[in-house]
Short mmCIF file of C-alpha atoms in Angstrom, two decimals:
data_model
loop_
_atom_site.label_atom_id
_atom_site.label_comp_id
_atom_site.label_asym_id
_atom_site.label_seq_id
_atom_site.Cartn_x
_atom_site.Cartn_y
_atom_site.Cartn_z
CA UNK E 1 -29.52 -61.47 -17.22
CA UNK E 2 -27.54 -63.41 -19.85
CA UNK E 3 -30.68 -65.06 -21.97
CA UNK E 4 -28.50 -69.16 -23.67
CA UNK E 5 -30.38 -71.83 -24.82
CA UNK E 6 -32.95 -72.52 -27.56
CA UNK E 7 -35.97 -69.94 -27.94
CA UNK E 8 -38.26 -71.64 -30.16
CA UNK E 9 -40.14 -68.44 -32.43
CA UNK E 10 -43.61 -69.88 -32.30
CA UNK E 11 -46.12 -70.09 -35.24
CA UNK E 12 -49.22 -68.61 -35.45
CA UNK E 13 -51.88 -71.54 -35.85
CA UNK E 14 -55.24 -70.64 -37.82
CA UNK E 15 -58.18 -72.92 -37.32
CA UNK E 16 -61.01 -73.84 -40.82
CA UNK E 17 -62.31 -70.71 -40.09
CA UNK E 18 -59.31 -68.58 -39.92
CA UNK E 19 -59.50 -67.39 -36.28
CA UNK E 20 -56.38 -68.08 -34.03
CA UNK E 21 -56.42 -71.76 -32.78
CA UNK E 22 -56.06 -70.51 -29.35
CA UNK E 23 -55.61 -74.89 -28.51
CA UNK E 24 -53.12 -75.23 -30.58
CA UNK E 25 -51.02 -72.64 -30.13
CA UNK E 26 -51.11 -73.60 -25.91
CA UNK E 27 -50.23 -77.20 -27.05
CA UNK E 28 -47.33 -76.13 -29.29
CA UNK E 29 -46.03 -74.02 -26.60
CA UNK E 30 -45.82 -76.72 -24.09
CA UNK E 31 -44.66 -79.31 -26.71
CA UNK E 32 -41.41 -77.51 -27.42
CA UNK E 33 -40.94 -76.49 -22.97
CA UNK E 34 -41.53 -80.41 -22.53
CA UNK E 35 -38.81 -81.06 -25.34
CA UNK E 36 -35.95 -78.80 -24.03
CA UNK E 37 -36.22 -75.11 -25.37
CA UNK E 38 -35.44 -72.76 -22.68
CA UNK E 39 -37.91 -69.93 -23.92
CA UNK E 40 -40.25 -68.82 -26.50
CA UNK E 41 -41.10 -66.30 -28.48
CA UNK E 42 -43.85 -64.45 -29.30
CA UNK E 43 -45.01 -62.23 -32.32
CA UNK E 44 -41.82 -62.83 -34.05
CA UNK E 45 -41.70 -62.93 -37.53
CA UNK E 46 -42.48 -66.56 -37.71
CA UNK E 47 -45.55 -66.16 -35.69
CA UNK E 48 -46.49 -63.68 -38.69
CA UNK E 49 -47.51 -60.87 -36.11
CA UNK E 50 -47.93 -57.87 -39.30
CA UNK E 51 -51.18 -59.87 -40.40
CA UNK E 52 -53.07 -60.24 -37.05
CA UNK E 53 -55.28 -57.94 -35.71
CA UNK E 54 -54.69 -55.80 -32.49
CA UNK E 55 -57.09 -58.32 -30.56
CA UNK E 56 -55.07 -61.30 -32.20
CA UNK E 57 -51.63 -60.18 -31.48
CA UNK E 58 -52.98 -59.48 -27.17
CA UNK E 59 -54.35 -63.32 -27.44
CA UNK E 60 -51.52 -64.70 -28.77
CA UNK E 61 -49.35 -62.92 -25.74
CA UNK E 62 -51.86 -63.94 -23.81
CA UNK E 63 -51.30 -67.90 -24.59
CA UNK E 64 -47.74 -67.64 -24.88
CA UNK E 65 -47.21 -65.53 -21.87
CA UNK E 66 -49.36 -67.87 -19.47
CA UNK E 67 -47.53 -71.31 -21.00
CA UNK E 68 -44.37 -69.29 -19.68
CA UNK E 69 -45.11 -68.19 -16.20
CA UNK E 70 -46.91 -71.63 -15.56
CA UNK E 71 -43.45 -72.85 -16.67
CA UNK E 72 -41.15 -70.40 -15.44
CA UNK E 73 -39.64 -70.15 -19.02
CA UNK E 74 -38.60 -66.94 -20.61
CA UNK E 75 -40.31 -64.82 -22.79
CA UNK E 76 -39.32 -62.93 -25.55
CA UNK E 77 -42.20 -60.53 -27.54
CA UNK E 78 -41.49 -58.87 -30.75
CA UNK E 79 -41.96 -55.24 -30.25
CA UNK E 80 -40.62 -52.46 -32.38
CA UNK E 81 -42.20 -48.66 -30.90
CA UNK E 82 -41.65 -47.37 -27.67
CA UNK E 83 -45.76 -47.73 -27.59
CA UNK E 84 -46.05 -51.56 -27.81
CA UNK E 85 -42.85 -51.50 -25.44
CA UNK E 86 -44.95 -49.49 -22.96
CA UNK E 87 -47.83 -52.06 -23.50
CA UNK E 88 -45.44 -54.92 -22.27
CA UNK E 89 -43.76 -53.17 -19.46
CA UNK E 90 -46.78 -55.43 -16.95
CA UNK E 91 -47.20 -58.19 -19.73
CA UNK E 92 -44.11 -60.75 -17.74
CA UNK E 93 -42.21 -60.47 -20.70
CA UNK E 94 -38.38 -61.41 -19.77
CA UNK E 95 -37.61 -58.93 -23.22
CA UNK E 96 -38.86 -57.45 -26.28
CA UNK E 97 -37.31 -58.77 -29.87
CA UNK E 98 -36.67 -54.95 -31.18
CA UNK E 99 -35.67 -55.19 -35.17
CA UNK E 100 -33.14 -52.60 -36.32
CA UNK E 101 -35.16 -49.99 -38.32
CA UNK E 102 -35.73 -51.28 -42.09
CA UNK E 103 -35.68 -49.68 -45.09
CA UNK E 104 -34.47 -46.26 -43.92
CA UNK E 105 -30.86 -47.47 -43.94
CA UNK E 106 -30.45 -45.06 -41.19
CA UNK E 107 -26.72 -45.32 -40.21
CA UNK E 108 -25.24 -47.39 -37.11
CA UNK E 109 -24.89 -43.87 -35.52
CA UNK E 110 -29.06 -43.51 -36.17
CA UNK E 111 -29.51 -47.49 -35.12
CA UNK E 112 -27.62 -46.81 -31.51
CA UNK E 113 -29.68 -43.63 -31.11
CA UNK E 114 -32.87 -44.97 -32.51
CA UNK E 115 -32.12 -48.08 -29.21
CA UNK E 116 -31.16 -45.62 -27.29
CA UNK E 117 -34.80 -43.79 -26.92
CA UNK E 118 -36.33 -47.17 -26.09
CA UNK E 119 -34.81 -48.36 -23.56
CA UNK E 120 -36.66 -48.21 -20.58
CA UNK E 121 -40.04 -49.86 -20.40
CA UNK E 122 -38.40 -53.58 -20.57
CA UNK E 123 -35.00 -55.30 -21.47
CA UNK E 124 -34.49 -55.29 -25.26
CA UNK E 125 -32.85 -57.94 -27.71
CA UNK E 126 -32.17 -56.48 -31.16
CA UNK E 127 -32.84 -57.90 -33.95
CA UNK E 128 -30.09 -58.00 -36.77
CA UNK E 129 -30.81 -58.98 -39.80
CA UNK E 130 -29.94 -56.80 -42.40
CA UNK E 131 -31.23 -58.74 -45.47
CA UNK E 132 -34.45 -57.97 -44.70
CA UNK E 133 -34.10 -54.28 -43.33
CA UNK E 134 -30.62 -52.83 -45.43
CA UNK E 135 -29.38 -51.88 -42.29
CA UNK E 136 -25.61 -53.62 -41.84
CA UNK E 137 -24.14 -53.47 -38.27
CA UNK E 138 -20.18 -53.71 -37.30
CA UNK E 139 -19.15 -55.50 -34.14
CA UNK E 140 -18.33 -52.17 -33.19
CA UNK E 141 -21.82 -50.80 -33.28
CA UNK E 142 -23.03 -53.98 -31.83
CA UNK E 143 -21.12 -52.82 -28.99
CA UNK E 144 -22.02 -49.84 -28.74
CA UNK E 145 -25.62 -51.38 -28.87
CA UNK E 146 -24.44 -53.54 -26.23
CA UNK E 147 -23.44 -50.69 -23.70
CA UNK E 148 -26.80 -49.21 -23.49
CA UNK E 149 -28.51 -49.61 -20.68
CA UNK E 150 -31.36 -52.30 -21.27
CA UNK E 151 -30.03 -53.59 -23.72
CA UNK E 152 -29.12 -57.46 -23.22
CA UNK E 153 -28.50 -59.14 -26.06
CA UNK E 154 -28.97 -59.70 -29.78
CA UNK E 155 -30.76 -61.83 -32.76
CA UNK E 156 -27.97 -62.05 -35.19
CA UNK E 157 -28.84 -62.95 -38.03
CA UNK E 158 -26.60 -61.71 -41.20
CA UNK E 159 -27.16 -64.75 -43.79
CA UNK E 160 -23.75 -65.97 -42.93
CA UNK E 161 -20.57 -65.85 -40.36
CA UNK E 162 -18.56 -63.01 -41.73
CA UNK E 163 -15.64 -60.75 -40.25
CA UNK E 164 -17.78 -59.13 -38.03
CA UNK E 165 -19.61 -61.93 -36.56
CA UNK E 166 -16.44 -63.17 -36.12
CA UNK E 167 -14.83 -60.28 -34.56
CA UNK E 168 -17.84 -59.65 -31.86
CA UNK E 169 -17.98 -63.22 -30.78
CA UNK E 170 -14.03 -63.29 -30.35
CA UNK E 171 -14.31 -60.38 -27.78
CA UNK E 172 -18.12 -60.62 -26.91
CA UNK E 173 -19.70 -57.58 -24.85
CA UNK E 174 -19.77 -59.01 -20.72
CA UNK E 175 -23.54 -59.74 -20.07
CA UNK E 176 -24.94 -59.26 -23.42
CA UNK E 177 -26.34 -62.45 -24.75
CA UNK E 178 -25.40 -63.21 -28.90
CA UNK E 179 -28.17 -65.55 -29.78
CA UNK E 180 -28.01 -66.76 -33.94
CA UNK E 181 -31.03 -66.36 -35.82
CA UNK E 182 -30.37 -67.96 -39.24
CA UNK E 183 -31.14 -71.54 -38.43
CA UNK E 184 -28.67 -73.18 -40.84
CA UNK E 185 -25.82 -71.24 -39.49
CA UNK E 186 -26.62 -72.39 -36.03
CA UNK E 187 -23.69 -74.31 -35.85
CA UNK E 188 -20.61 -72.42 -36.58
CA UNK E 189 -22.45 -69.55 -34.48
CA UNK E 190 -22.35 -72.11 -31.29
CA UNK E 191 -18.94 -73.21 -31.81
CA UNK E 192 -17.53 -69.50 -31.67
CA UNK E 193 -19.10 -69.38 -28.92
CA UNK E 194 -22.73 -67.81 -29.57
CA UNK E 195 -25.68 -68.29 -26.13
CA UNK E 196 -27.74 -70.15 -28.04
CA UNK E 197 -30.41 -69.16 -30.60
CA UNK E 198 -33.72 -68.48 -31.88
CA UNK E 199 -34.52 -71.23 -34.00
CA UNK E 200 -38.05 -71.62 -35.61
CA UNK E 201 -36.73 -74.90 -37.28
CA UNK E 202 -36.88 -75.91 -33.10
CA UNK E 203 -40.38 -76.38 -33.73
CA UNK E 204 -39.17 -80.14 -34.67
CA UNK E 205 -36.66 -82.05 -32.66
CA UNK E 206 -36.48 -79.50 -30.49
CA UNK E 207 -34.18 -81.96 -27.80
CA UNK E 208 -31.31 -82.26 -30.77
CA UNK E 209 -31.35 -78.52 -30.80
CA UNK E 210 -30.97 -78.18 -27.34
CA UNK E 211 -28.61 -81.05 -27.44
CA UNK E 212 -26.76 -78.85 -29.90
CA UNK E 213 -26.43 -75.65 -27.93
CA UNK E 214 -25.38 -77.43 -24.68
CA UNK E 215 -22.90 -80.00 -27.06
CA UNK E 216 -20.67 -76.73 -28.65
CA UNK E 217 -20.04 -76.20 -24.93
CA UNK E 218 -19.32 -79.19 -23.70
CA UNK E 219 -18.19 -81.66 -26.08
CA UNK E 220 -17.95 -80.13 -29.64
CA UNK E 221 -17.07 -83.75 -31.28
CA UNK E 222 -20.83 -84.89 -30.19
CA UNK E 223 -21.97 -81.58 -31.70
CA UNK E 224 -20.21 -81.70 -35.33
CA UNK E 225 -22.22 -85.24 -35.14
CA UNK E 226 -25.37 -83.93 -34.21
CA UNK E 227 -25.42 -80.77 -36.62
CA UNK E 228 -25.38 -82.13 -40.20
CA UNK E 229 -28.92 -83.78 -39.73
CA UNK E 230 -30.56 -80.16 -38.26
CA UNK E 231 -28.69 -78.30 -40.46
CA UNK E 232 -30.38 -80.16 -43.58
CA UNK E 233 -33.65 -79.98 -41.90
CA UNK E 234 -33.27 -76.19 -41.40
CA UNK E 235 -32.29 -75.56 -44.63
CA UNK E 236 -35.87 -77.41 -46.28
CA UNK E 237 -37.67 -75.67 -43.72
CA UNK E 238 -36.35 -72.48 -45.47
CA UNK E 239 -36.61 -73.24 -48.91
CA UNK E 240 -39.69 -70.97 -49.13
CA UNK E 241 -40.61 -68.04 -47.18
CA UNK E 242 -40.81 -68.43 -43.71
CA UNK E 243 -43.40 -69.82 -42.11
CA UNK E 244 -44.85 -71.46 -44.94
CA UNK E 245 -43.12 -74.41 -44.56
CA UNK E 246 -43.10 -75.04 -40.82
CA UNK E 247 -46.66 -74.46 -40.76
CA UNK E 248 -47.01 -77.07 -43.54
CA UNK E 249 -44.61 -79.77 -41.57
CA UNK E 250 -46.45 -78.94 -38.16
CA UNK E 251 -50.23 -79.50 -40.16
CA UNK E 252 -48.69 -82.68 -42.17
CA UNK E 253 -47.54 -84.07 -38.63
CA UNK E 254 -51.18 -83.65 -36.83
CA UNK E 255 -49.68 -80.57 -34.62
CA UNK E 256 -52.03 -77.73 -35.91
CA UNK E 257 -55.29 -77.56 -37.42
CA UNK E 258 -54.31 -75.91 -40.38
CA UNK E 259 -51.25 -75.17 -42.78
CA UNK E 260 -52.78 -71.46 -43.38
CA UNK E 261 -50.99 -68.28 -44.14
CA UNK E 262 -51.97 -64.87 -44.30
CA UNK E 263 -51.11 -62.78 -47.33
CA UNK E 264 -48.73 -61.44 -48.73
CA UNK E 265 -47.26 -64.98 -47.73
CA UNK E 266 -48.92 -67.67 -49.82
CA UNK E 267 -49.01 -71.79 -49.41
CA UNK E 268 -45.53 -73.00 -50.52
CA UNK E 269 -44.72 -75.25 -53.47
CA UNK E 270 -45.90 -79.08 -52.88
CA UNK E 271 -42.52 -80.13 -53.70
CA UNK E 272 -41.26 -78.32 -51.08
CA UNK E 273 -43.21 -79.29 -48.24
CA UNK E 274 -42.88 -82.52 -49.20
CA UNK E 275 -38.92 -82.41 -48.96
CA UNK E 276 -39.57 -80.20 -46.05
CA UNK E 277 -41.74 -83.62 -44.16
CA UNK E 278 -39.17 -85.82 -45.21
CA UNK E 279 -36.74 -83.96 -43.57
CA UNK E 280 -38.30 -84.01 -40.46
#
């Protein structure tokens, strides 16, 4: 299994009250399938999964996950113990989003073994971003990442495209998917010859991102075209923390009920979400 295309990291939607808007979050999934993403994710960090409930996080799967079988679309669910990998092992999940330990700065030795004890229960994707967790990877570990069994691709996401996201994607492990994760990077990623990526900025135009993805492959003159437009869009999208402002952009366009955040995240800066609608 070599996961390519655009996986589009779905928000969480709140209704007045608060609750999940179950509705909304079934239409959003279908919106993006309709408009070219090959998958979607679940509980990722854009879907805000640290300030839902236990009972919120299983009906949020249990949305997502039906929108994907009906569709026959991947699924990826952000997991991080071998419990809640356990939990998904009957769930349909096509893989778990597994972030490298944070804060602990643990060592690429520790990361491999810490991967190595979950394996198992379903295919895993780790997630790289050491920005957030202080944990930097070389393209060597990523290998080594990359040779465990289970193991079938990554989120990279290192704030940039530096000598080791160079060096992997010049010689990248054989069935072992690199898919970027910093949306305003997308780009360069693709045309080095990342899968594809996960993209919450795919909320919106989600066809040009596909576009994108299949465009670095195939005709990289229509893809330079097509990337300064997304890449600005990203970039607004981003301007606060994420998803404040793609939950303000989906609410401003009539696509959720609400632009609501749970704490610690808070609503972003008018200015921003303004820019942020223009944009898109």
């Amino acid at each position: 299994m070599t996961l390519s295309g655009v996986f589009v990291p779905l928000v969480t939607p709140f209704d007045e009250a608060g609750a999940v808007a179950v509705d909304a979050l079934d239409r959003l999934a279908r919106e993006v399938l309709d408009d070219g993403a090959t998958g979607l994710v679940a509980l990722g960090t854009t879907g805000e999964p640290a300030a839902l409930t236990d009972a919120e996080r299983r009906t949020v799967l249990d949305v997502v996950g039906r929108v994907c079988r009906e569709r026959s679309a991947p699924l990826l669910v952000g997991a991080n113990t071998r419990a809640e990998l356990v939990a998904l092992a009957d769930s349909g999940a096509t893989a778990a989003l597994c972030a490298v330990p944070a804060f602990l700065r643990p060592g690429e030795d520790g990361v491999v073994a810490h991967f190595a004890t979950l394996t198992g229960p379903v295919p895993l994707v780790v997630y790289h971003v050491p920005y957030r967790t202080g944990q930097p990877l070389s393209a060597g570990a990523i290998r080594r990442l990359a040779a465990l069994p289970g193991v079938v691709g990554i989120k990279h996401a290192v704030g940039s495209v530096d000598a080791d996201t160079m060096d992997l994607l010049t010689n990248p492990p054989a069935d072992f998917a690199v898919l970027g994760g910093d949306d305003v990077f997308i780009s360069p990623m693709l045309a080095l010859g990342a899968h594809g990526g996960i993209l919450a900025s795919a909320h919106f135009a989600t066809r040009r991102f596909a576009d994108l993805v299949d465009a670095w492959h195939t005709d990289p003159p229509r893809a330079r075209a097509l990337s300064a437009p997304l890449t600005a869009g990203a970039a607004a999208l981003f301007a606060a923390p994420n998803p404040t402002l793609v939950k303000a952009v989906l609410h401003a366009r009539g696509r959720i009920p609400t632009p609501a955040v749970r704490l610690p995240l808070l609503a972003p800066d008018p200015t921003l979400v303004d820019a942020a609608v223009r944009a898109w």
